[in-house]
Short mmCIF file of C-alpha atoms and ligand atoms in Angstrom, two decimals:
data_model
loop_
_atom_site.label_atom_id
_atom_site.label_comp_id
_atom_site.label_asym_id
_atom_site.label_seq_id
_atom_site.Cartn_x
_atom_site.Cartn_y
_atom_site.Cartn_z
CA MET A 24 80.15 283.81 115.04
CA PRO A 25 77.83 284.39 112.09
CA LYS A 26 74.12 284.00 112.66
CA ILE A 27 71.80 282.48 110.09
CA THR A 28 68.04 282.22 109.80
CA VAL A 29 66.40 279.03 108.65
CA PHE A 30 62.73 278.47 107.82
CA SER A 31 61.82 274.83 108.23
CA GLN A 32 59.16 272.97 106.28
CA ASP A 33 56.66 273.45 109.12
CA GLY A 34 57.04 277.22 108.73
CA ASN A 35 59.00 277.77 111.94
CA GLU A 36 61.90 280.21 112.01
CA HIS A 37 65.21 279.08 113.53
CA SER A 38 68.07 281.41 114.40
CA LEU A 39 71.40 279.59 114.60
CA SER A 40 74.93 280.66 115.47
CA VAL A 41 77.34 278.87 113.16
CA GLN A 42 81.06 278.19 113.04
CA VAL A 43 83.16 279.70 110.24
CA GLY A 44 84.82 276.96 108.19
CA ASP A 45 82.10 274.36 108.73
CA PRO A 46 79.85 273.17 105.91
CA LEU A 47 76.43 274.82 106.29
CA MET A 48 74.86 271.35 106.37
CA GLU A 49 76.38 270.58 109.78
CA PRO A 50 74.55 273.15 111.94
CA LEU A 51 71.34 272.39 110.01
CA ARG A 52 71.76 268.67 110.69
CA ASP A 53 72.69 269.26 114.35
CA GLU A 54 69.48 271.28 114.73
CA GLY A 55 67.47 268.45 113.17
CA LEU A 56 66.49 270.52 110.14
CA VAL A 57 68.11 268.28 107.49
CA GLU A 58 69.29 264.69 107.51
CA GLY A 59 72.64 265.02 105.75
CA THR A 60 72.58 261.29 105.09
CA CYS A 61 75.69 261.11 102.90
CA GLY A 62 77.76 263.14 105.33
CA GLY A 63 78.46 265.92 102.86
CA ALA A 64 79.41 264.06 99.67
CA ALA A 65 76.76 265.79 97.52
CA SER A 66 75.18 262.40 96.84
CA CYS A 67 71.95 262.21 98.88
CA GLY A 68 70.18 265.52 98.32
CA THR A 69 68.78 265.62 101.85
CA CYS A 70 70.45 268.97 102.58
CA HIS A 71 68.67 270.80 99.75
CA ILE A 72 67.88 274.42 100.66
CA TYR A 73 66.54 277.51 98.93
CA LEU A 74 68.63 280.58 99.70
CA ARG A 75 66.61 283.75 100.26
CA ASP A 76 67.22 287.24 98.93
CA ASP A 77 70.52 287.78 97.15
CA TRP A 78 72.51 285.40 99.31
CA SER A 79 73.37 283.17 96.36
CA GLN A 80 76.17 285.57 95.45
CA LYS A 81 77.70 285.35 98.93
CA CYS A 82 77.62 281.57 98.86
CA GLY A 83 79.57 281.07 95.65
CA GLU A 84 78.84 278.87 92.67
CA ARG A 85 77.42 275.36 92.74
CA THR A 86 80.05 272.66 92.51
CA GLU A 87 79.89 270.24 89.57
CA ASP A 88 78.75 267.32 91.74
CA GLU A 89 76.18 269.55 93.38
CA GLY A 90 74.77 270.49 89.97
CA TYR A 91 74.37 266.83 89.01
CA MET A 92 72.68 266.01 92.31
CA LEU A 93 70.26 268.91 91.96
CA GLU A 94 69.43 267.78 88.41
CA GLY A 95 68.59 264.37 89.85
CA LEU A 96 66.33 265.94 92.47
CA GLU A 97 64.29 267.75 89.82
CA GLU A 98 62.22 264.64 89.21
CA HIS A 99 60.99 264.74 92.79
CA VAL A 100 61.00 268.33 94.07
CA GLU A 101 61.16 271.84 92.71
CA VAL A 102 64.73 272.92 92.03
CA LYS A 103 65.07 276.70 91.83
CA PRO A 104 67.88 279.02 90.71
CA VAL A 105 68.50 279.61 94.44
CA SER A 106 68.67 275.87 95.21
CA ARG A 107 71.86 274.68 96.90
CA LEU A 108 73.13 271.66 98.72
CA ALA A 109 74.06 272.98 102.16
CA CYS A 110 76.95 270.54 102.42
CA GLN A 111 78.69 272.31 99.55
CA ILE A 112 78.65 275.75 101.20
CA ILE A 113 81.52 276.46 103.58
CA LEU A 114 80.54 279.09 106.13
CA THR A 115 82.41 282.40 106.18
CA ASP A 116 82.07 285.60 108.21
CA GLU A 117 80.53 287.24 105.14
CA MET A 118 77.58 284.88 105.43
CA ASP A 119 76.41 286.50 108.66
CA GLY A 120 72.68 287.09 108.30
CA ILE A 121 71.95 284.69 105.46
CA SER A 122 68.48 283.22 105.38
CA MET A 123 67.12 280.14 103.70
CA ASP A 124 64.21 277.73 103.45
CA ILE A 125 64.59 274.01 103.84
CA ALA A 126 63.42 272.46 100.56
CA PRO A 127 60.81 269.69 100.56
CA GLN A 128 62.40 266.32 101.26
CA ILE A 129 62.21 263.50 98.74
FE1 FES B 15 74.15 264.58 101.21
FE2 FES B 15 74.45 267.23 101.19
S1 FES B 15 74.58 265.91 102.88
S2 FES B 15 73.97 265.94 99.54
#
């Protein structure tokens, strides 16, 4: 089981064991770190994260819908090159050790 590290908005560090094949949003939501309101349809923006280090490469490219949603978020919060919607990242073994910050919520 891969392990990930998540820094929440209050500055606390969370170490989570995650299931390969699940969207990253699900363990974050189960831990109470994001809301995941739309259930993973890339249409609410509540699972916005900032990947740390060079993990962007391991997590693939943004999907088209994800790109549109992040553009929409730019009016409200900072969207960075490392911004992703966690619901659009499917966990793999290669993602063991990834770290991220939860982005400010809108
Ligand atoms: Fe709604 Fe990711 S859960 S955009």
